[in-house]
PDB file of C-alpha atoms in Angstrom:
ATOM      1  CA  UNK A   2      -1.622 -17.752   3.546  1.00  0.00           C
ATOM      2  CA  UNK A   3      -2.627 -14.638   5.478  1.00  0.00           C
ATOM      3  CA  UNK A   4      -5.564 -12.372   4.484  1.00  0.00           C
ATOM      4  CA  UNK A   5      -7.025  -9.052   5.172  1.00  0.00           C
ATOM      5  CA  UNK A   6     -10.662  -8.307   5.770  1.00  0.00           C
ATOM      6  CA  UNK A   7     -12.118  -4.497   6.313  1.00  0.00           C
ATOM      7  CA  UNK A   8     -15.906  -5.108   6.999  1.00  0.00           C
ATOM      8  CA  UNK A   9     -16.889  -1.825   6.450  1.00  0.00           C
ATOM      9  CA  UNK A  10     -16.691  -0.533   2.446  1.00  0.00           C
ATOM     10  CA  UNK A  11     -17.688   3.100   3.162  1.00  0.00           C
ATOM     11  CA  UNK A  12     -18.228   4.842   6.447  1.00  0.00           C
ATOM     12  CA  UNK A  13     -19.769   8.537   7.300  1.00  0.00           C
ATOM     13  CA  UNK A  14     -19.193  10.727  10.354  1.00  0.00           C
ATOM     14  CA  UNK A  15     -19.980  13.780  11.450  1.00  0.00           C
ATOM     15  CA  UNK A  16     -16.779  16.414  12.319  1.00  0.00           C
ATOM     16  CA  UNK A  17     -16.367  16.000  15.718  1.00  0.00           C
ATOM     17  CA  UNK A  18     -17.457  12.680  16.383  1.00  0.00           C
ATOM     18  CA  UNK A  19     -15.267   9.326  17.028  1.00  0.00           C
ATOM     19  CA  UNK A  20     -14.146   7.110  14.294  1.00  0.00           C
ATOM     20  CA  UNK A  21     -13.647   3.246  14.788  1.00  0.00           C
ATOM     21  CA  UNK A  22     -12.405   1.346  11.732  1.00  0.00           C
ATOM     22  CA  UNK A  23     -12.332  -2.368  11.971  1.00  0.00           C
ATOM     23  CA  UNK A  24      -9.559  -4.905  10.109  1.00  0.00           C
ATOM     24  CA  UNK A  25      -9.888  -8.813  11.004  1.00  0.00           C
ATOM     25  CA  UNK A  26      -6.759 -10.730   9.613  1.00  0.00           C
ATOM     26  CA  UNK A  27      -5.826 -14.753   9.035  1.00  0.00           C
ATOM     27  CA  UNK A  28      -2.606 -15.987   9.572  1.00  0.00           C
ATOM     28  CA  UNK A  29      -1.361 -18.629  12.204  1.00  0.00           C
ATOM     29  CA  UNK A  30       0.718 -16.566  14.121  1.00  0.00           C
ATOM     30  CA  UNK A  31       0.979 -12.944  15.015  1.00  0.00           C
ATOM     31  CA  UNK A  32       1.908 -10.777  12.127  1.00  0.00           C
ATOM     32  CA  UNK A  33       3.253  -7.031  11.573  1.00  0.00           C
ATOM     33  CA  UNK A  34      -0.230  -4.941  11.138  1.00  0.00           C
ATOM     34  CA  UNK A  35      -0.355  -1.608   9.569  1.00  0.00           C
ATOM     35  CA  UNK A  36      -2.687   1.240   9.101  1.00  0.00           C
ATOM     36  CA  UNK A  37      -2.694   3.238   6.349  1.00  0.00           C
ATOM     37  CA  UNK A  38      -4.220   6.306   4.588  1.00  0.00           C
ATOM     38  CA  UNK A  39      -5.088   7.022   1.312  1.00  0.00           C
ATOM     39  CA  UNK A  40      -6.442  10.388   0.092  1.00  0.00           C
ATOM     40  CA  UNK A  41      -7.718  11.597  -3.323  1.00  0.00           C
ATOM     41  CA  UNK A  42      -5.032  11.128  -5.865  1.00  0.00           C
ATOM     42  CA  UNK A  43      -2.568  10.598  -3.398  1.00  0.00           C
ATOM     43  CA  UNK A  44      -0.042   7.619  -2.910  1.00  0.00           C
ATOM     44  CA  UNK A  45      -1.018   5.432   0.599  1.00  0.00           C
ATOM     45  CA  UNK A  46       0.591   7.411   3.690  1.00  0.00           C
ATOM     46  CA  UNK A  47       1.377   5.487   6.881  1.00  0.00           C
ATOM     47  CA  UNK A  48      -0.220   5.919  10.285  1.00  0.00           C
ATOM     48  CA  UNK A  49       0.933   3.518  12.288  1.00  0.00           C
ATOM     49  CA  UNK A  50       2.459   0.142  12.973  1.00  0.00           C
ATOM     50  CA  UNK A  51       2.274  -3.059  15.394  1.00  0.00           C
ATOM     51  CA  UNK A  52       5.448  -5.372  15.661  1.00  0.00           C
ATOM     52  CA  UNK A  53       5.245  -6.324  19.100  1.00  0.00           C
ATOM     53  CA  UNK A  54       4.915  -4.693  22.865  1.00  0.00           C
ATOM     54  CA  UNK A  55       2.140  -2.871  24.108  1.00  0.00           C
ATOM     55  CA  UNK A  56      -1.197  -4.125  22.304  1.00  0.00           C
ATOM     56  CA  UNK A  57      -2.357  -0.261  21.967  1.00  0.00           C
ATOM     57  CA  UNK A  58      -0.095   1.808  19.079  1.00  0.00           C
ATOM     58  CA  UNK A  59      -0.127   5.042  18.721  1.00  0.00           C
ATOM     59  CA  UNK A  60       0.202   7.152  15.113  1.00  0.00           C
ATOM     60  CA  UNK A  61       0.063  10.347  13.347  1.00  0.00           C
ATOM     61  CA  UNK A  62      -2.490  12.632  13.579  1.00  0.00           C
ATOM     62  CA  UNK A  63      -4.620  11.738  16.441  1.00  0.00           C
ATOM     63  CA  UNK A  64      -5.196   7.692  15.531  1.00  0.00           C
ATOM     64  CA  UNK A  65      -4.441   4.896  17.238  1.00  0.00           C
ATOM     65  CA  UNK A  66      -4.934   1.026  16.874  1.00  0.00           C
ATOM     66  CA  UNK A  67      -4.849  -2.182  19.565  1.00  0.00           C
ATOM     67  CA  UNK A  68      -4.047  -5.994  18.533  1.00  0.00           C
ATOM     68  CA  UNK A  69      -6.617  -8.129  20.034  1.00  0.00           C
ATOM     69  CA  UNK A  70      -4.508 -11.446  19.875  1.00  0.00           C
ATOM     70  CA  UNK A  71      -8.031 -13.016  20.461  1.00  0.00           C
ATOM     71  CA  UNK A  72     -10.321 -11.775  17.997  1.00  0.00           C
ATOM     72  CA  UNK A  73      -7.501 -11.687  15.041  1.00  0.00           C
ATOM     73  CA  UNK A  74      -8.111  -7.331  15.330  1.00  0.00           C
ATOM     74  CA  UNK A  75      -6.278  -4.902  14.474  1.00  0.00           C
ATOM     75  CA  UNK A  76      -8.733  -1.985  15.010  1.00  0.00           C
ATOM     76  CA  UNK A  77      -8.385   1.334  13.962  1.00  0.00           C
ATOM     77  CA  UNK A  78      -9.411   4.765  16.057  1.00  0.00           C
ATOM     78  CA  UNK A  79      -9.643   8.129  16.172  1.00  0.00           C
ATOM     79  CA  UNK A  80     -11.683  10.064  18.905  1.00  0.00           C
ATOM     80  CA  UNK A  81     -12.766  13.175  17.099  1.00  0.00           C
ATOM     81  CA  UNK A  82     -12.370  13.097  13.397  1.00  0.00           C
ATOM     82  CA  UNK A  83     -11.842  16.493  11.243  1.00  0.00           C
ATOM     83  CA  UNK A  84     -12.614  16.893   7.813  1.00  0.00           C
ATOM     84  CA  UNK A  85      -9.090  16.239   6.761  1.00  0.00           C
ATOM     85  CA  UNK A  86      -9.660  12.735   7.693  1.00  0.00           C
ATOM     86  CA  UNK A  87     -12.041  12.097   4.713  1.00  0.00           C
ATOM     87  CA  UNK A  88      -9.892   9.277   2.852  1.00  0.00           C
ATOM     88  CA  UNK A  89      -9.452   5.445   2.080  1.00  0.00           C
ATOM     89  CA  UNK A  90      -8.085   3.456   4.774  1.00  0.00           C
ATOM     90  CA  UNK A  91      -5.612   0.332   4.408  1.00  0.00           C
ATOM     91  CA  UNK A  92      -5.561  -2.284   6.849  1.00  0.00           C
ATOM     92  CA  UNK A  93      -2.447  -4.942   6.035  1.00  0.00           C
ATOM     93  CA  UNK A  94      -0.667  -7.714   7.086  1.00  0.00           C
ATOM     94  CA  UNK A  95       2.582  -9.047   6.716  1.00  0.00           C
ATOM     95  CA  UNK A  96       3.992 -12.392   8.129  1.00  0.00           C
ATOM     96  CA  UNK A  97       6.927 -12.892  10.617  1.00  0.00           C
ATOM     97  CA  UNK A  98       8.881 -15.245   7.994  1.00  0.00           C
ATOM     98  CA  UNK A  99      11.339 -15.640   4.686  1.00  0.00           C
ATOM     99  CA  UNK A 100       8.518 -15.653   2.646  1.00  0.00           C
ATOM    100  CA  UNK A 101       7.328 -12.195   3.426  1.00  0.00           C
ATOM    101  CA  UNK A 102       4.696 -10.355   1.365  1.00  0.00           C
ATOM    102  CA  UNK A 103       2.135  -7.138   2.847  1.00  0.00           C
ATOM    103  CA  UNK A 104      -1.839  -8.497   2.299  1.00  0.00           C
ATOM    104  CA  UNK A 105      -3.642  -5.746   1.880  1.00  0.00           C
ATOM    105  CA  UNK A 106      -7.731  -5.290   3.129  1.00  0.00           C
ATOM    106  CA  UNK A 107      -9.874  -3.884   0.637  1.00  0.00           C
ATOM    107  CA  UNK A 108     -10.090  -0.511   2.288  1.00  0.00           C
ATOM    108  CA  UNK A 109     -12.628   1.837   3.752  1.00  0.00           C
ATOM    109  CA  UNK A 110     -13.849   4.871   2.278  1.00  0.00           C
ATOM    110  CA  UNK A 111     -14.218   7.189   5.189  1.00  0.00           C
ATOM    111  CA  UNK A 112     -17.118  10.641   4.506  1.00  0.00           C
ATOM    112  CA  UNK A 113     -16.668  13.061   6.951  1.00  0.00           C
ATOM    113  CA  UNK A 114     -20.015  15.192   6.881  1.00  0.00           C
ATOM    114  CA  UNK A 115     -19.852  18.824   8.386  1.00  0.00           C
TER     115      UNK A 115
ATOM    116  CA  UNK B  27      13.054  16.103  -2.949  1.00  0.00           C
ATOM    117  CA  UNK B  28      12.625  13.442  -0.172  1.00  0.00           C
ATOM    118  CA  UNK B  29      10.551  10.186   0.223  1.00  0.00           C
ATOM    119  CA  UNK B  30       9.332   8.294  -2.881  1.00  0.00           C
ATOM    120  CA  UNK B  31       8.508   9.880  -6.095  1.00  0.00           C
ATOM    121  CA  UNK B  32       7.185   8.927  -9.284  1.00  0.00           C
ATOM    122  CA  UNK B  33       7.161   9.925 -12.961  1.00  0.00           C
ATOM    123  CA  UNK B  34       4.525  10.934 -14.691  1.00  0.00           C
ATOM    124  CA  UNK B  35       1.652  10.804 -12.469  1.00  0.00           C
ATOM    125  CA  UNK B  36      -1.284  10.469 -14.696  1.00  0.00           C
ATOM    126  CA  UNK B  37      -0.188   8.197 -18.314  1.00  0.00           C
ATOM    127  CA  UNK B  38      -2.277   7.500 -21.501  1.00  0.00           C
ATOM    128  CA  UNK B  39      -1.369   5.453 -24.038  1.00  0.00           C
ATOM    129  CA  UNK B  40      -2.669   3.015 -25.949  1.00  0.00           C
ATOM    130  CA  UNK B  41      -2.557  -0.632 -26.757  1.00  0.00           C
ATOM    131  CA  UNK B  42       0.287  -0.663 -29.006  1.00  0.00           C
ATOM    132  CA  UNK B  43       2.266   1.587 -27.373  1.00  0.00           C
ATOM    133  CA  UNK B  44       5.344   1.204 -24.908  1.00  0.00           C
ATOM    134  CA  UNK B  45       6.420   3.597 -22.343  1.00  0.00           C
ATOM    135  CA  UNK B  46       7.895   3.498 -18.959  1.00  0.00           C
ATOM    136  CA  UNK B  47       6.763   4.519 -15.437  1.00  0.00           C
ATOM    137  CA  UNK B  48       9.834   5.395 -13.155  1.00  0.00           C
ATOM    138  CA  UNK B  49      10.270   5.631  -9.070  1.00  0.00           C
ATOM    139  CA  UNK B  50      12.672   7.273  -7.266  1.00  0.00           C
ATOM    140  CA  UNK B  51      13.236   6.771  -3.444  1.00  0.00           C
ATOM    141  CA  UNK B  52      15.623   9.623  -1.223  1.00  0.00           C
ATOM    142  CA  UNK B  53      15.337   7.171   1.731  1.00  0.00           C
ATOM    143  CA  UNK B  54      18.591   5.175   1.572  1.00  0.00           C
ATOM    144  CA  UNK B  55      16.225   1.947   1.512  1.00  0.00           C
ATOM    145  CA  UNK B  56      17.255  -1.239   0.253  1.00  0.00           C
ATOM    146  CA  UNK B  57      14.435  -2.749  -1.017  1.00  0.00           C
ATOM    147  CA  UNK B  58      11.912  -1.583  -3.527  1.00  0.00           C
ATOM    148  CA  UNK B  59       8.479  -2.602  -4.515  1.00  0.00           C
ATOM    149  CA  UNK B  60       5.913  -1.683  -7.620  1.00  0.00           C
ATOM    150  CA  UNK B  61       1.588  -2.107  -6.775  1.00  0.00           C
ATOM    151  CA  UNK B  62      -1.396  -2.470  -8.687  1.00  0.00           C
ATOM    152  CA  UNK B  63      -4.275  -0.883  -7.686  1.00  0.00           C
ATOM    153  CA  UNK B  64      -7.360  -0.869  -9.215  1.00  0.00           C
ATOM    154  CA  UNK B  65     -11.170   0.089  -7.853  1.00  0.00           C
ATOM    155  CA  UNK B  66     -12.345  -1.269  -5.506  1.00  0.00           C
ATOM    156  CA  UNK B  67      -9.963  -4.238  -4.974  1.00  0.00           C
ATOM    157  CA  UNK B  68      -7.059  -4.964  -2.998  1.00  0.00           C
ATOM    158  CA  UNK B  69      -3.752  -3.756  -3.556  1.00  0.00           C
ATOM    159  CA  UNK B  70      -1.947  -6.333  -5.395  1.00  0.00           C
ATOM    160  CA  UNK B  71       2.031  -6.887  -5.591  1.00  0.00           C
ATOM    161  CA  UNK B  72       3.373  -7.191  -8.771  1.00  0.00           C
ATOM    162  CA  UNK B  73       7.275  -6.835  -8.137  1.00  0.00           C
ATOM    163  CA  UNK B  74       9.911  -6.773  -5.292  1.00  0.00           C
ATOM    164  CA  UNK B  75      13.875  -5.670  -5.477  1.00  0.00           C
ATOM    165  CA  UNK B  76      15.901  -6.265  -2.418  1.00  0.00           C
ATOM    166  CA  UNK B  77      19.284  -5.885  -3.460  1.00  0.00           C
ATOM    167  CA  UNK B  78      20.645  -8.297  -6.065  1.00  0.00           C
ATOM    168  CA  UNK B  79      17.375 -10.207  -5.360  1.00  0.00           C
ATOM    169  CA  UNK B  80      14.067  -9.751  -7.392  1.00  0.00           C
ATOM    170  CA  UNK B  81      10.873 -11.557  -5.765  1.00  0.00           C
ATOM    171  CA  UNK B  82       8.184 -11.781  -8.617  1.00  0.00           C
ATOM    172  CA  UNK B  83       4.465 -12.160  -8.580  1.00  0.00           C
ATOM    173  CA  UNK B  84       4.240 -14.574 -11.204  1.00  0.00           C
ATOM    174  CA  UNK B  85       0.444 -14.054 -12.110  1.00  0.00           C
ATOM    175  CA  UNK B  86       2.159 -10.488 -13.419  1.00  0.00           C
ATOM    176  CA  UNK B  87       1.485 -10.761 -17.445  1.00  0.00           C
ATOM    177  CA  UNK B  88       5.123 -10.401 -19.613  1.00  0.00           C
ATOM    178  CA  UNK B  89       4.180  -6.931 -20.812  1.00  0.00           C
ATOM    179  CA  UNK B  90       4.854  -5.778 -17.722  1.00  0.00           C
ATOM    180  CA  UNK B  91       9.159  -5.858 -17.098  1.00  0.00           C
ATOM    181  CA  UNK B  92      10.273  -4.490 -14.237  1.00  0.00           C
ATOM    182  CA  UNK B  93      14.048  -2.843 -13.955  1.00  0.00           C
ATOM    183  CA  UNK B  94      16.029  -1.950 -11.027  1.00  0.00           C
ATOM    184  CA  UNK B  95      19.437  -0.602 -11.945  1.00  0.00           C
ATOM    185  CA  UNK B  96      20.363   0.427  -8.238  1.00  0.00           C
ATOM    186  CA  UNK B  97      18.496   0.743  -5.357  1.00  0.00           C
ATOM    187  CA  UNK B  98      17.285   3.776  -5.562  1.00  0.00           C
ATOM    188  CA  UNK B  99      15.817   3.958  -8.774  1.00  0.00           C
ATOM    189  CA  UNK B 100      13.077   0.809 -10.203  1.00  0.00           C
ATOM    190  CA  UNK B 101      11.224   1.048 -13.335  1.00  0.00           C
ATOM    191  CA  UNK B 102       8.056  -0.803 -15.256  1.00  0.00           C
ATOM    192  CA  UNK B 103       8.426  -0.953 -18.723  1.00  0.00           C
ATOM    193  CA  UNK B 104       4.834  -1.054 -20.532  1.00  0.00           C
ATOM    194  CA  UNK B 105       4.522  -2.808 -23.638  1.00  0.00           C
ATOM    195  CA  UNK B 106       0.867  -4.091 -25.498  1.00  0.00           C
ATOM    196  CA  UNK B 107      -1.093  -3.537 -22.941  1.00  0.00           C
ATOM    197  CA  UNK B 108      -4.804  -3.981 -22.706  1.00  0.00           C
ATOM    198  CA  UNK B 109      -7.886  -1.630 -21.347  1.00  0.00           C
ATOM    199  CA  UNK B 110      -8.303  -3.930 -18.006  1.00  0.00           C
ATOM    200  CA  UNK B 111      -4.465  -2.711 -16.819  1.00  0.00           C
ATOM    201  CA  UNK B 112      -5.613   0.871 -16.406  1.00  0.00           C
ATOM    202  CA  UNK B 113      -4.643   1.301 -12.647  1.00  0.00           C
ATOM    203  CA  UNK B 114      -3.090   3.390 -10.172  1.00  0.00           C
ATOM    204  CA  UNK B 115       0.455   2.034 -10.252  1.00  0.00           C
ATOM    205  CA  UNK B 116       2.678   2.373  -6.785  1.00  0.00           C
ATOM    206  CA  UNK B 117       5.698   2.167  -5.804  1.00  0.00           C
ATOM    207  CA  UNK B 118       6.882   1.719  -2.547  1.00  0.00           C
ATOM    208  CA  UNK B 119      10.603   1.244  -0.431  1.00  0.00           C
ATOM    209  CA  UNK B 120      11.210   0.050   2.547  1.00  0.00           C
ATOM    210  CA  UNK B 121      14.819  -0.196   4.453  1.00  0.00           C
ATOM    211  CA  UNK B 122      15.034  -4.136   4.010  1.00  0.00           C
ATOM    212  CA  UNK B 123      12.586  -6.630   2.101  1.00  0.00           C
ATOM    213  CA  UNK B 124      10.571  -7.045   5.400  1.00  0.00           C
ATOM    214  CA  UNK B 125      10.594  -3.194   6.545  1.00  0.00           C
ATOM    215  CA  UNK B 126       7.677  -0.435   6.693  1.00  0.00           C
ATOM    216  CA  UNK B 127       7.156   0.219   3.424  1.00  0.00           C
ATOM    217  CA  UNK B 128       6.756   3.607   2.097  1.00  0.00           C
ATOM    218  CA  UNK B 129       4.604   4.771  -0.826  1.00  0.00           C
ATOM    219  CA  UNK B 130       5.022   7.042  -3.691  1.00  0.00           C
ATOM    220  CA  UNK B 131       1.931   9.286  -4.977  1.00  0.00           C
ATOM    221  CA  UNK B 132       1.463   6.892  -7.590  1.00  0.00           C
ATOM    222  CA  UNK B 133       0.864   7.023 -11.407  1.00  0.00           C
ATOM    223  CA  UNK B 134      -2.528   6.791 -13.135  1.00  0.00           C
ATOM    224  CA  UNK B 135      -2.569   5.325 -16.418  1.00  0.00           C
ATOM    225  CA  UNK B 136      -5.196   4.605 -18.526  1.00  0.00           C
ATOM    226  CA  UNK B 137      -4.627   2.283 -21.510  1.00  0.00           C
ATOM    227  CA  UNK B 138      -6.984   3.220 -24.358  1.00  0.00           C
TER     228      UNK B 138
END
């Protein structure tokens, strides 16, 4: 069974600086990864997506993410974070198979001080 | 409107009471999907519609019942449920059962 793991429970940056969110998964092949957001009261919103191709993805508003095939990583970025970007952030996996179901990490709480 | 939405966004009720939580998806999607989220933990599946076909979470309790009358519409009916299922509930659709799926704001309840 796959699973989701978000090391980091809460993180706090200053406006301006870069953001680097990590998500390790399990599973014994590659899987779809996903990034998503989550603000206040809010449903979860997504930023981007890896099914295959180049290792480096590119989403909305300014973050990207690269597969490491290696270290099981689906890390998220962002090089200059504005106070919008204060939310929870989703890391999840879903397998390549009939029996399909989207694991979801814990999240990451994500403070944004000015 | 466009993208998922859901009715009511913020529910009380209490134990012995039965209401309904309703999500609507404008996407043309095919497949439909209701979450559990509660603090601090993992977003948990509770139900999947694809079509004709419904995919169940079977550690869901029975007073949760899920309905899908077409695939645009999926409700959870609530009936006797305890203080511990207070939860953001989520709905999601996606354009086939192993799309991007794509949430709706959600509905807080909060079972007295």
């Amino acid at each position: 069974a796959q699973s989701v793991t978000q090391p980091d429970i809460h993180i706090t940056v200053s406006e301006g600086a870069s953001l680097e969110l990590r998500c390790n998964y399990s599973y014994g092949a590659t899987p779809y990864l996903f990034w998503y957001v989550q603000s206040p009261g809010q449903g979860l919103q997504l930023l981007l997506k890896y099914f295959s191709g180049d290792t480096l993805v590119q989403g909305i508003k300014g973050f990207e993410a690269e597969f490491k095939r290696s270290q099981s990583s689906f890390n998220l970025r962002k090089p200059s974070v504005h106070w919008s970007d204060a939310a929870e952030y989703f890391c999840a996996v879903g397998p390549r198979s009939n029996d399909y179901k989207l694991s979801f990490g814990a999240g990451t709480t994500v403070t944004v001080r000015a | 409107e466009t993208g998922v939405t859901q009715t009511p966004r913020h529910l009380v009720m209490g134990m012995t009471n039965k209401k309904s939580l309703k999500c609507e998806q404008h996407l043309g999607h095919n497949a439909m999907y209701w979450y559990k989220q509660s603090a601090k933990k993992p977003l948990e599946l509770m139900f999947v519609y694809s079509l004709e076909e419904r995919v169940e979470n079977n550690s869901v309790p029975s007073r949760f019942s899920p309905e899908c009358p077409n695939s645009s519409h999926l409700f959870l009916h609530l009936h006797t449920l305890q203080p511990e299922d207070s939860a953001l509930y989520l709905c999601a659709s996606s354009q086939a059962y192993r799309d991007t799926q794509y949430f709706g704001p959600g509905t807080r309840l909060t079972v007295l």
